[in-house]
Structures are given as structure tokens and as C-alpha cells.
Coordinates of C-alpha atoms and ligand atoms in Angstrom, one line a residue:
M1 CA 85.0 -13.0 9.8
T2 CA 83.6 -12.6 13.3
Q3 CA 80.1 -14.2 13.8
F4 CA 77.4 -12.7 15.8
P5 CA 77.1 -14.6 19.1
K6 CA 74.7 -17.6 19.1
D7 CA 72.2 -15.9 21.4
F8 CA 72.5 -12.5 19.7
L9 CA 69.0 -10.8 19.6
W10 CA 67.7 -9.4 16.4
G11 CA 65.1 -6.9 17.5
A12 CA 63.3 -3.7 16.7
A13 CA 62.2 -0.9 19.0
S14 CA 59.4 1.6 19.6
A15 CA 57.9 3.8 22.3
A16 CA 54.4 4.0 23.7
Y17 CA 53.5 7.6 22.8
Q18 CA 54.9 7.3 19.3
V19 CA 53.1 4.1 18.4
E20 CA 50.1 3.3 20.6
G21 CA 47.6 6.1 20.0
A22 CA 44.4 5.5 22.1
H23 CA 45.7 8.3 24.2
D24 CA 42.5 8.7 26.3
V25 CA 40.7 5.4 26.2
D26 CA 40.2 2.5 28.6
G27 CA 41.0 4.6 31.7
K28 CA 44.4 5.9 30.5
G29 CA 45.5 9.2 32.1
L30 CA 47.0 12.0 30.1
S31 CA 50.8 12.3 29.8
V32 CA 52.8 15.4 29.5
W33 CA 53.1 14.7 25.7
D34 CA 49.3 14.4 25.3
V35 CA 49.0 17.9 26.8
Y36 CA 52.1 19.5 25.3
S37 CA 51.4 18.4 21.8
H38 CA 48.0 20.1 21.9
Q39 CA 49.5 23.4 22.7
P40 CA 49.9 25.6 19.5
G41 CA 53.4 25.8 18.1
T42 CA 55.0 23.0 20.0
T43 CA 55.2 20.3 17.3
Y44 CA 55.7 20.0 13.6
Q45 CA 52.5 21.2 12.0
G46 CA 50.6 20.4 15.2
T47 CA 51.0 16.7 14.9
N48 CA 50.4 14.6 18.0
G49 CA 50.2 11.0 19.1
D50 CA 46.5 10.8 19.7
D51 CA 46.2 8.0 17.2
A52 CA 49.9 7.5 16.3
A53 CA 50.0 4.0 14.6
D54 CA 47.0 2.8 16.6
H55 CA 49.1 0.0 17.9
Y56 CA 46.9 -0.2 20.9
H57 CA 44.1 -1.5 18.8
R58 CA 46.2 -3.4 16.2
M59 CA 48.6 -5.0 18.5
E60 CA 47.9 -8.6 17.4
E61 CA 48.3 -7.7 13.7
D62 CA 51.5 -5.9 14.5
V63 CA 53.0 -8.8 16.6
A64 CA 52.1 -11.2 13.7
L65 CA 54.2 -8.9 11.4
M66 CA 57.0 -9.0 13.9
A67 CA 56.9 -12.8 13.9
E68 CA 56.9 -12.8 10.1
L69 CA 59.9 -10.5 10.2
G70 CA 61.6 -13.1 12.4
M71 CA 62.4 -10.7 15.3
S72 CA 63.8 -12.4 18.3
S73 CA 63.2 -9.5 20.6
Y74 CA 60.9 -6.4 20.7
R75 CA 61.8 -3.3 22.7
F76 CA 58.8 -1.3 23.7
S77 CA 58.0 1.2 26.4
I78 CA 55.1 1.2 28.8
S79 CA 52.9 4.2 29.1
W80 CA 53.1 5.1 32.9
A81 CA 49.7 6.9 32.7
R82 CA 48.1 3.8 31.1
I83 CA 49.1 1.8 34.2
L84 CA 48.7 4.6 36.8
P85 CA 46.4 7.3 35.4
Q86 CA 47.4 9.8 38.1
G87 CA 51.0 8.6 38.2
K88 CA 50.5 6.9 41.6
G89 CA 47.7 5.4 43.5
E90 CA 44.9 3.6 41.6
V91 CA 46.1 1.0 39.1
N92 CA 44.2 0.8 35.7
L93 CA 43.6 -2.8 35.1
A94 CA 42.8 -2.2 31.4
G95 CA 46.4 -0.9 31.0
I96 CA 47.8 -3.9 32.7
D97 CA 45.7 -6.1 30.5
F98 CA 47.0 -4.5 27.3
Y99 CA 50.7 -5.0 28.1
S100 CA 50.0 -8.4 29.5
R101 CA 48.4 -9.5 26.2
L102 CA 51.3 -7.8 24.2
I103 CA 53.8 -9.8 26.2
D104 CA 51.9 -13.1 25.8
N105 CA 51.6 -12.5 22.1
L106 CA 55.3 -11.9 21.8
L107 CA 56.2 -15.0 23.8
R108 CA 53.9 -17.1 21.7
H109 CA 56.0 -16.2 18.8
N110 CA 59.3 -16.6 20.7
I111 CA 59.9 -12.9 20.7
K112 CA 61.7 -11.7 23.9
P113 CA 60.1 -8.6 25.3
M114 CA 62.4 -5.8 26.4
I115 CA 60.6 -3.2 28.5
T116 CA 61.5 0.4 28.8
L117 CA 59.7 1.9 31.8
Y118 CA 60.1 5.5 30.8
H119 CA 60.2 6.8 27.3
W120 CA 59.4 10.5 28.1
D121 CA 55.7 10.3 28.8
L122 CA 55.4 11.4 32.4
P123 CA 51.8 11.4 33.7
Q124 CA 50.6 15.0 33.5
A125 CA 49.2 14.7 37.1
L126 CA 52.8 14.3 38.3
Q127 CA 54.0 17.2 36.2
D128 CA 51.4 19.3 37.9
E129 CA 53.1 18.4 41.2
G130 CA 56.5 19.5 39.9
G131 CA 57.5 16.7 37.6
W132 CA 61.1 15.6 37.7
E133 CA 62.1 18.6 39.7
A134 CA 60.1 17.2 42.6
R135 CA 61.9 14.6 44.7
A136 CA 58.5 12.9 45.3
T137 CA 58.4 11.9 41.6
T138 CA 61.3 9.4 42.3
E139 CA 59.0 7.6 44.8
A140 CA 56.1 7.6 42.3
F141 CA 58.4 6.1 39.7
V142 CA 59.4 3.3 42.1
E143 CA 55.7 2.6 42.8
Y144 CA 55.0 2.4 39.1
A145 CA 58.1 0.2 38.5
K146 CA 57.0 -2.2 41.2
V147 CA 53.5 -2.5 39.7
C148 CA 55.2 -3.5 36.4
Y149 CA 57.6 -5.9 38.1
Q150 CA 54.6 -7.5 39.9
H151 CA 52.5 -8.0 36.7
F152 CA 55.1 -8.6 34.0
G153 CA 58.2 -9.8 35.9
D154 CA 57.4 -13.5 35.5
R155 CA 57.6 -13.2 31.7
V156 CA 60.1 -10.4 30.9
D157 CA 63.9 -10.9 31.2
L158 CA 65.1 -7.6 29.8
W159 CA 64.2 -4.3 31.5
S160 CA 65.4 -0.8 31.4
T161 CA 64.4 2.2 33.4
F162 CA 64.9 5.4 31.3
N163 CA 65.4 6.3 27.7
E164 CA 67.8 9.0 26.8
T165 CA 67.9 11.3 29.8
V166 CA 70.0 13.8 27.9
V167 CA 67.2 14.3 25.4
F168 CA 64.1 14.7 27.6
I169 CA 66.0 16.8 30.2
G170 CA 68.0 18.8 27.7
H171 CA 65.0 19.6 25.6
G172 CA 62.7 19.9 28.6
Y173 CA 64.9 22.3 30.5
I174 CA 67.4 23.9 28.2
T175 CA 66.1 24.2 24.7
A176 CA 62.4 24.2 25.8
Q177 CA 61.3 22.0 23.0
H178 CA 59.9 19.2 25.0
P179 CA 57.6 19.4 28.0
P180 CA 57.8 21.1 30.4
G181 CA 59.3 23.7 28.0
V182 CA 61.6 25.4 30.5
R183 CA 64.8 27.3 29.9
D184 CA 66.7 26.9 33.1
P185 CA 69.8 24.7 33.3
A186 CA 69.9 24.7 37.1
R187 CA 66.4 23.3 37.3
G188 CA 67.3 20.8 34.5
L189 CA 70.3 19.5 36.5
Q190 CA 68.2 19.0 39.6
A191 CA 65.5 17.2 37.5
C192 CA 68.2 15.1 35.9
H193 CA 69.6 14.2 39.3
H194 CA 66.1 13.0 40.3
V195 CA 66.0 10.8 37.2
F196 CA 69.2 9.1 38.3
I197 CA 67.9 8.7 41.8
A198 CA 64.6 7.3 40.5
H199 CA 66.7 4.9 38.4
A200 CA 68.8 3.8 41.3
K201 CA 65.7 3.2 43.5
A202 CA 64.0 1.2 40.8
V203 CA 67.1 -0.9 40.3
A204 CA 67.2 -1.6 44.1
A205 CA 63.4 -2.5 44.1
F206 CA 64.0 -4.8 41.1
R207 CA 66.7 -6.7 42.9
K208 CA 64.8 -6.8 46.2
A209 CA 61.8 -8.2 44.3
K210 CA 64.0 -10.8 42.7
V211 CA 62.3 -10.3 39.4
A212 CA 62.6 -13.7 37.8
G213 CA 61.8 -13.4 34.1
L214 CA 61.1 -16.6 32.2
V215 CA 62.1 -20.0 33.5
N216 CA 63.4 -18.5 36.7
Q217 CA 66.5 -17.0 35.3
L218 CA 67.1 -13.7 37.1
A219 CA 66.0 -10.9 34.8
V220 CA 68.3 -8.0 34.3
I221 CA 67.8 -4.2 34.4
G222 CA 69.7 -1.5 32.5
F223 CA 69.5 2.1 31.4
V224 CA 69.3 3.5 27.8
N225 CA 71.5 6.4 26.7
V226 CA 72.2 8.2 23.5
L227 CA 75.6 7.1 22.1
Q228 CA 76.9 10.1 20.4
P229 CA 80.7 9.9 19.9
H230 CA 82.4 13.2 19.4
T231 CA 85.3 13.8 17.0
A232 CA 87.6 16.8 17.2
A233 CA 87.3 18.9 14.0
S234 CA 91.0 19.2 13.8
S235 CA 94.2 18.0 15.5
S236 CA 94.7 21.3 17.2
Q237 CA 95.0 21.3 21.0
K238 CA 92.0 23.5 21.4
D239 CA 89.7 21.3 19.4
I240 CA 90.9 18.2 21.2
K241 CA 90.2 20.0 24.5
A242 CA 86.8 21.0 23.2
R243 CA 86.0 17.4 22.3
E244 CA 87.0 16.3 25.8
I245 CA 84.6 18.8 27.3
A246 CA 81.8 17.7 25.0
D247 CA 82.5 14.1 26.0
A248 CA 82.3 14.9 29.7
I249 CA 79.1 16.8 29.4
F250 CA 77.1 14.7 26.9
T251 CA 78.5 11.3 27.6
H252 CA 80.2 10.9 31.0
W253 CA 77.6 12.9 32.8
F254 CA 74.9 10.5 31.6
Y255 CA 76.8 7.1 31.7
D256 CA 78.9 7.5 34.9
P257 CA 76.0 7.7 37.4
V258 CA 74.5 4.4 36.2
L259 CA 77.8 2.5 35.4
K260 CA 80.2 4.0 38.0
G261 CA 77.7 5.2 40.6
Q262 CA 78.9 8.8 40.6
Y263 CA 79.1 11.9 38.4
P264 CA 82.4 12.9 36.8
P265 CA 83.8 14.7 39.9
E266 CA 85.3 17.7 38.2
L267 CA 82.1 18.4 36.2
L268 CA 79.9 18.0 39.3
N269 CA 82.0 20.5 41.1
M270 CA 81.8 22.9 38.2
A271 CA 78.0 22.6 37.9
Q272 CA 77.5 23.0 41.7
T273 CA 79.7 26.0 41.8
A274 CA 78.3 27.7 38.7
L275 CA 74.6 26.8 39.0
G276 CA 74.1 25.5 42.5
A277 CA 72.8 22.2 41.2
P278 CA 72.4 19.3 41.5
Q279 CA 71.7 19.3 45.2
F280 CA 72.1 15.9 46.8
A281 CA 69.9 14.5 49.6
P282 CA 71.5 12.5 52.4
G283 CA 72.2 9.0 51.1
D284 CA 72.2 9.8 47.4
E285 CA 75.9 9.0 46.9
K286 CA 75.4 5.5 48.4
L287 CA 72.2 4.9 46.4
L288 CA 74.0 5.5 43.2
K289 CA 77.0 3.5 44.2
D290 CA 74.9 0.5 45.3
N291 CA 72.8 0.3 42.2
I292 CA 75.0 0.0 39.2
C293 CA 72.9 -1.5 36.4
D294 CA 73.3 -4.8 34.6
F295 CA 73.6 -3.6 31.1
I296 CA 73.6 -0.4 29.0
G297 CA 71.4 0.2 26.1
V298 CA 72.8 2.5 23.4
N299 CA 70.8 4.5 20.9
Y300 CA 73.0 5.5 17.9
Y301 CA 72.0 7.7 15.0
K302 CA 75.0 10.0 14.4
R303 CA 78.3 11.4 15.6
E304 CA 79.1 15.0 16.3
M305 CA 82.2 17.0 15.2
I306 CA 83.4 19.3 17.9
A307 CA 85.5 22.5 17.6
A308 CA 86.6 25.1 20.1
N309 CA 84.3 28.1 20.0
D310 CA 86.2 31.3 19.5
G311 CA 83.4 33.5 20.7
E312 CA 81.3 33.6 17.6
S313 CA 77.6 33.2 18.0
I314 CA 76.1 30.1 16.5
T315 CA 72.6 29.5 15.2
T316 CA 71.7 26.4 13.3
Q317 CA 68.6 25.4 11.7
N318 CA 68.6 22.6 9.2
T319 CA 66.9 22.2 5.9
T320 CA 63.6 21.0 7.3
G321 CA 63.4 23.7 9.9
E322 CA 64.0 21.3 12.8
K323 CA 65.4 23.2 15.7
G324 CA 67.1 21.7 18.7
S325 CA 70.5 21.0 17.5
A326 CA 73.0 20.5 20.2
N327 CA 74.4 23.9 19.5
E328 CA 71.4 25.3 21.4
F329 CA 72.2 23.4 24.6
G330 CA 74.0 26.5 26.0
F331 CA 77.6 25.4 26.1
R332 CA 78.7 27.9 23.4
D333 CA 81.6 29.2 25.4
L334 CA 83.1 25.8 25.8
F335 CA 82.8 24.2 22.3
K336 CA 80.7 24.2 19.2
F337 CA 79.2 21.5 17.0
V338 CA 80.4 21.8 13.4
R339 CA 79.5 20.2 10.1
N340 CA 81.8 17.7 8.7
P341 CA 82.6 19.1 5.2
D342 CA 83.2 15.6 3.8
G343 CA 80.3 14.1 5.7
E344 CA 77.2 12.2 4.4
Y345 CA 74.1 13.7 5.9
T346 CA 70.4 12.9 6.2
D347 CA 67.6 15.3 5.2
W348 CA 67.6 16.2 8.9
D349 CA 71.3 17.0 8.9
W350 CA 72.3 14.0 10.9
E351 CA 75.7 12.7 9.8
I352 CA 75.6 9.1 8.6
Y353 CA 78.8 7.6 10.1
P354 CA 78.6 3.9 10.8
Q355 CA 82.1 3.8 12.3
G356 CA 80.8 6.0 15.1
L357 CA 78.8 3.1 16.3
S358 CA 81.8 0.8 16.7
D359 CA 83.9 3.7 18.0
G360 CA 81.3 4.6 20.6
I361 CA 80.8 1.0 21.7
M362 CA 84.5 0.6 22.2
Q363 CA 84.8 3.9 24.1
I364 CA 82.2 2.6 26.5
T365 CA 83.9 -0.8 26.8
Q366 CA 87.2 1.0 27.6
R367 CA 85.7 3.4 30.1
Y368 CA 83.4 1.0 32.0
G369 CA 84.9 -2.5 31.3
K370 CA 83.3 -5.3 29.3
I371 CA 79.7 -4.7 30.3
P372 CA 76.8 -6.2 28.3
I373 CA 75.6 -3.7 25.7
Y374 CA 72.5 -3.7 23.5
V375 CA 72.2 -1.4 20.6
T376 CA 68.7 -0.4 21.6
E377 CA 68.0 2.1 18.7
N378 CA 69.6 2.7 15.3
G379 CA 67.9 3.8 12.1
L380 CA 67.4 6.2 9.3
G381 CA 64.7 8.9 9.4
Y382 CA 63.7 9.2 5.7
K383 CA 60.9 10.3 3.5
D384 CA 60.4 6.9 1.9
P385 CA 59.9 6.8 -1.9
I386 CA 56.8 5.0 -3.1
I387 CA 57.2 3.6 -6.6
D388 CA 54.3 1.8 -8.2
G389 CA 52.7 1.3 -4.9
E390 CA 55.9 -0.2 -3.3
I391 CA 57.9 1.4 -0.6
V392 CA 61.4 1.3 -1.9
D393 CA 63.5 2.3 1.1
D394 CA 66.9 1.3 -0.3
A395 CA 68.6 4.1 1.7
R396 CA 67.4 2.5 4.9
I397 CA 68.7 -0.9 3.8
D398 CA 72.1 0.7 3.1
Y399 CA 72.1 2.6 6.4
L400 CA 71.2 -0.5 8.5
R401 CA 73.6 -2.8 6.6
R402 CA 76.5 -0.6 7.4
H403 CA 75.6 -0.1 11.0
I404 CA 75.1 -3.8 11.6
E405 CA 78.6 -4.3 10.1
A406 CA 79.8 -1.7 12.6
T407 CA 78.2 -3.6 15.4
R408 CA 80.0 -6.8 14.2
S409 CA 83.3 -4.8 14.2
A410 CA 82.8 -3.8 17.8
I411 CA 82.2 -7.5 18.7
A412 CA 85.3 -8.5 16.8
L413 CA 87.2 -5.9 18.9
G414 CA 86.0 -7.5 22.1
A415 CA 82.8 -5.7 23.1
D416 CA 80.0 -7.7 24.7
V417 CA 77.2 -6.6 22.3
R418 CA 74.1 -8.8 22.8
G419 CA 71.5 -7.4 20.5
Y420 CA 70.6 -4.9 17.9
Y421 CA 67.2 -3.1 17.7
P422 CA 66.6 -0.9 14.6
W423 CA 64.4 2.1 15.1
S424 CA 61.7 1.2 14.3
F425 CA 59.6 -1.8 13.6
I426 CA 56.8 0.4 12.2
D427 CA 56.4 4.0 11.0
L428 CA 55.6 6.1 14.1
L429 CA 55.4 9.6 15.4
S430 CA 58.7 11.6 15.5
W431 CA 58.3 13.8 18.5
L432 CA 59.2 17.1 16.7
N433 CA 59.0 16.0 13.1
G434 CA 55.6 14.5 12.8
Y435 CA 54.9 11.5 10.6
Q436 CA 56.9 12.7 7.6
K437 CA 60.2 11.3 9.1
Q438 CA 59.8 7.6 8.7
Y439 CA 61.8 4.9 10.3
G440 CA 59.9 1.6 10.0
F441 CA 60.1 -1.7 8.2
V442 CA 56.4 -1.4 8.1
Y443 CA 54.7 1.5 6.4
V444 CA 51.5 3.0 7.9
D445 CA 49.1 4.4 5.3
R446 CA 47.9 7.6 7.0
D447 CA 45.4 8.3 4.2
N448 CA 43.9 4.9 4.3
N449 CA 42.8 3.7 7.7
L450 CA 46.4 3.4 9.0
N451 CA 46.7 0.2 7.0
R452 CA 50.1 -1.6 7.3
K453 CA 52.3 -2.4 4.3
K454 CA 55.7 -4.1 4.3
K455 CA 58.5 -2.0 2.8
K456 CA 61.4 -3.4 0.8
S457 CA 63.6 -3.3 4.0
F458 CA 61.2 -5.7 5.6
A459 CA 62.3 -8.6 3.4
W460 CA 65.9 -7.5 3.6
Y461 CA 65.9 -7.5 7.5
Q462 CA 64.1 -10.8 7.4
N463 CA 67.0 -12.3 5.5
V464 CA 69.5 -10.7 7.8
I465 CA 67.8 -12.3 10.8
Q466 CA 67.3 -15.7 9.1
S467 CA 71.0 -15.9 8.2
H468 CA 72.1 -14.5 11.6
G469 CA 73.9 -11.7 9.9
Q470 CA 75.6 -13.8 7.3
I471 CA 74.0 -12.2 4.2
L472 CA 75.4 -8.7 4.9
Ligands
LIG1 C1 65.6 8.7 19.9 C2 64.4 8.5 20.7 O1 66.2 9.9 20.5 O2 65.5 9.1 18.6 C3 63.2 8.1 19.8 O3 64.6 7.5 21.7 C4 63.2 9.0 18.6 O4 62.0 8.2 20.6 C5 64.4 8.7 17.8 O5 62.0 8.9 17.8 C6 64.5 9.4 16.5 O6 64.4 10.8 16.7 P1 63.5 11.7 15.7 O7 63.6 13.1 16.2 O8 64.1 11.5 14.4 O9 62.1 11.1 15.8

């Protein structure tokens, strides 16, 4: 049986807004999520991240738990507005201090930090100036990235710029479920282009700064995308064609710019003809071409079944009332997302399909060559059963076990997978589903002072890590 490579990282992941809390203390500026989540009707039962898991104040306790779990890496994001309250200009030293202490604590326990610079929490001050639709935001992002390189670059080897552009742009500008809550695909495509430009400029600045990481190895910088493999619902030509279109829109559009340095040409042409966007500024093509990233992070939760749409109208709302399925993304003339009649689904209607992880990794490896890949998120959103005071999350153990096996299969097939980060280390805020959708190895008692408690999966993952994947 294929073994995990010797240096394979066993991690877990989180994001600042979902875990930190302390949304307005120690000089932090407000982010778009701090503002948006306070507007009536935007989130599940009005939940917000004001306190989240209060990781900001309990960081040392949390890192001690990570060490006990045996994690060799921790993926977290930095809150831009904690570092630069206005998004640019004055630096908040208390923010620098928090992340610096977090990094030092991790390193003390031999846990490699992996930083995500942007996990959706744009400073509100920049949104007020146009957000990602404004070209100037790309410059503000580079300014912010450089502050992070300067303060943390001597200790952090693994960096990524953006998390899941398809989600924050798609929901921000097409389904209107994330800030800025707009329904306008043309504006979304322009905002999306600016994200790729901000990424390319931040990669260029990273290389220019020769960010060293630990012991003067050159650190690396990547990009994190959703990995959502599409399967044709039947072997008919029209379903196969529909799947190809879904791949081009949801996968190639988001991976090609950072791994090939260009958009898929046919799709770009279609978008510019139909919507007049994205518009390029002089030099953009070269900027993308010159700044291919070092690795790709993939977040995998589910696959999607695709069929040709024969003109019927589609509305989907799953059992928990969560909206925002991909069917709402506005490509109804081209294809539709259908349920797999034989599929295994979560309470949120996400298909559990471990093979999709290995298939997706192999699709990337085939399209872009053998690039380094990290599975930067993977996990089961679940209402964990509590039995006699213990959190018995057997379903999570089963989900993770099968997905780690799928990761091993991809390695056996020749993919260069270097780490696996379950989502999440701790129960945290789900953007649109509040605190009821749990993902962590560590439970947070929301009725009792946010106290931490280890779940059954904690001991299981501890064994997985200790045995380097042998006990699966
Ligand atoms: C990913 C995000 O899309 O999915 C995370 O990077 C998010 O931030 C995770 O929490 C799970 O999504 P949800 O909607 O179940 O919280």
C-alpha cells in the first residue's frame, strides 16, 4: 500500500472571521462581514462572528490542544482589518502582535503555520471605496501582503493569497448572499479579475521580498480553490457537453489564471462579448503570466452531478433552508445541477463522495502538470450527537477516514499531495448556517462560556497522525 510521503503535513484549518471573535477590540477595523452579518435577514437566525469561538483570547489554550492532537501544520487566515484597520495606511501593532504570538506558539510546538491572506473579510473601509470592483483594492492588497511578509516572513514557509474566489465572488455578485450582496455578473467578473490581479501582484511582491521562511529556505506562495469535480448525469452527448461547460466555468476559470497565467480563451471571449467583462488594464496579461503560483490548495467537500438543461426552471432549497446552491449561479441555459439518485448526502444536501477528491486531484494534475497540492479543507458539517456528555461524532470519523484514503489513492496515482487539512480544528461559525453546522475536532460549548471539549474524532485523528496514516 502507498505510504504518505515522509514530510506529509497533517493539519487542520480555520479562518479569522469564523473563529477569532473580538471583532472590534484592540484597534481592529470592521470587515465587510462584521457589517453585513448585522443587517437583518443576511445570515442564519442573525448569527454573526462577533465572538465566534473567541480564539483571539483563547489562542494559547487552542494551540495547546493542536499540539495535543499532534498537528504538524495549522492553516489560518489573517484578518486584514486587524492588521490595517482602514485596509491601508496605518498598521495596528496589536494585530501584528496577535498573529506573531500565534506563530511563535505554533512553532514552539513544531506546528508549521500556513497563512491565508484573504478568507473573505475585506476591510469595510475598502468596500466603501468600491471593494474588489475598484482597481485600487489590488494595490491595497499588496500593501497589506507586504506588511505580513515583513512581520511574519521570517517564520512562515507556507502562504496563500486567496481562499475560494468562486465563492466570495459568486455569492457576493451573483446570488447576493455574501457581501456586497449584489446581483450583477458583469460587475462580479470585473471584481473577480481584480482578485486575480491582486494575487499576481502579491506573488510578485513575495518573490521580490525573497520571503525566507524558517531556516532560510525560500518560502512558497499559492492560491486556494474549491475542488468540485463535475460528473455527467448520464452518458448522453448533451450531458457530457453540459459537464464540460460546468468544468470550464467553475474550475478552469478559477485555476487557469493562477496556474497557466491566463483565462480559458474561449470562455473569456464569451464573457467579454456577452457581458463586456472582464476588462483588462495594460500589462494584465503579462502580470498573470509572470506570476504562476508555487502550489495549489484545494478545498473539497462534495462533487456535483451535471445535466443539460432542457429549459425547465430550477429552484432548489435543501432541507435546512440553506439557499445558494450552484443552480442559482445563473447558468441555467447551459446546464443544471442534479441530485444523484444513489448518492449519500449530508443534512445540508452535500453529496458525500470521497472518490471525487482523488478524481479532482488527478484532473488538476493532468491539466496543470505535477504541481504541489495541499488539501487545504475537507470535512463534514454535522449536528454532532451528544451522548452522556460525550460528543460522539462517528459520522465525521467515517467521512474523514474515507477522504484521507482518497488522498492516499491520488498519491498512489502519481499526484504530488503534500498535506491534508481537515475543516476544522474547532467548531466555528458557518457563514450562512450559524453555529449549528459543526466541523471541529474540538467542541465549543456555546451555553457555557465557550468552553472547549474534545470530541471522539479528536482521539481518532490523533491516532491517524501518530501512525502517519497507517491506522486507517
Ligand atoms: C469553505 C470555506 O467554502 O467551506 C469555509 O472556505 C467554510 O470558510 C466551509 O466554512 C464550509 O462551508 P459551510 O457553508 O458549511 O460553513
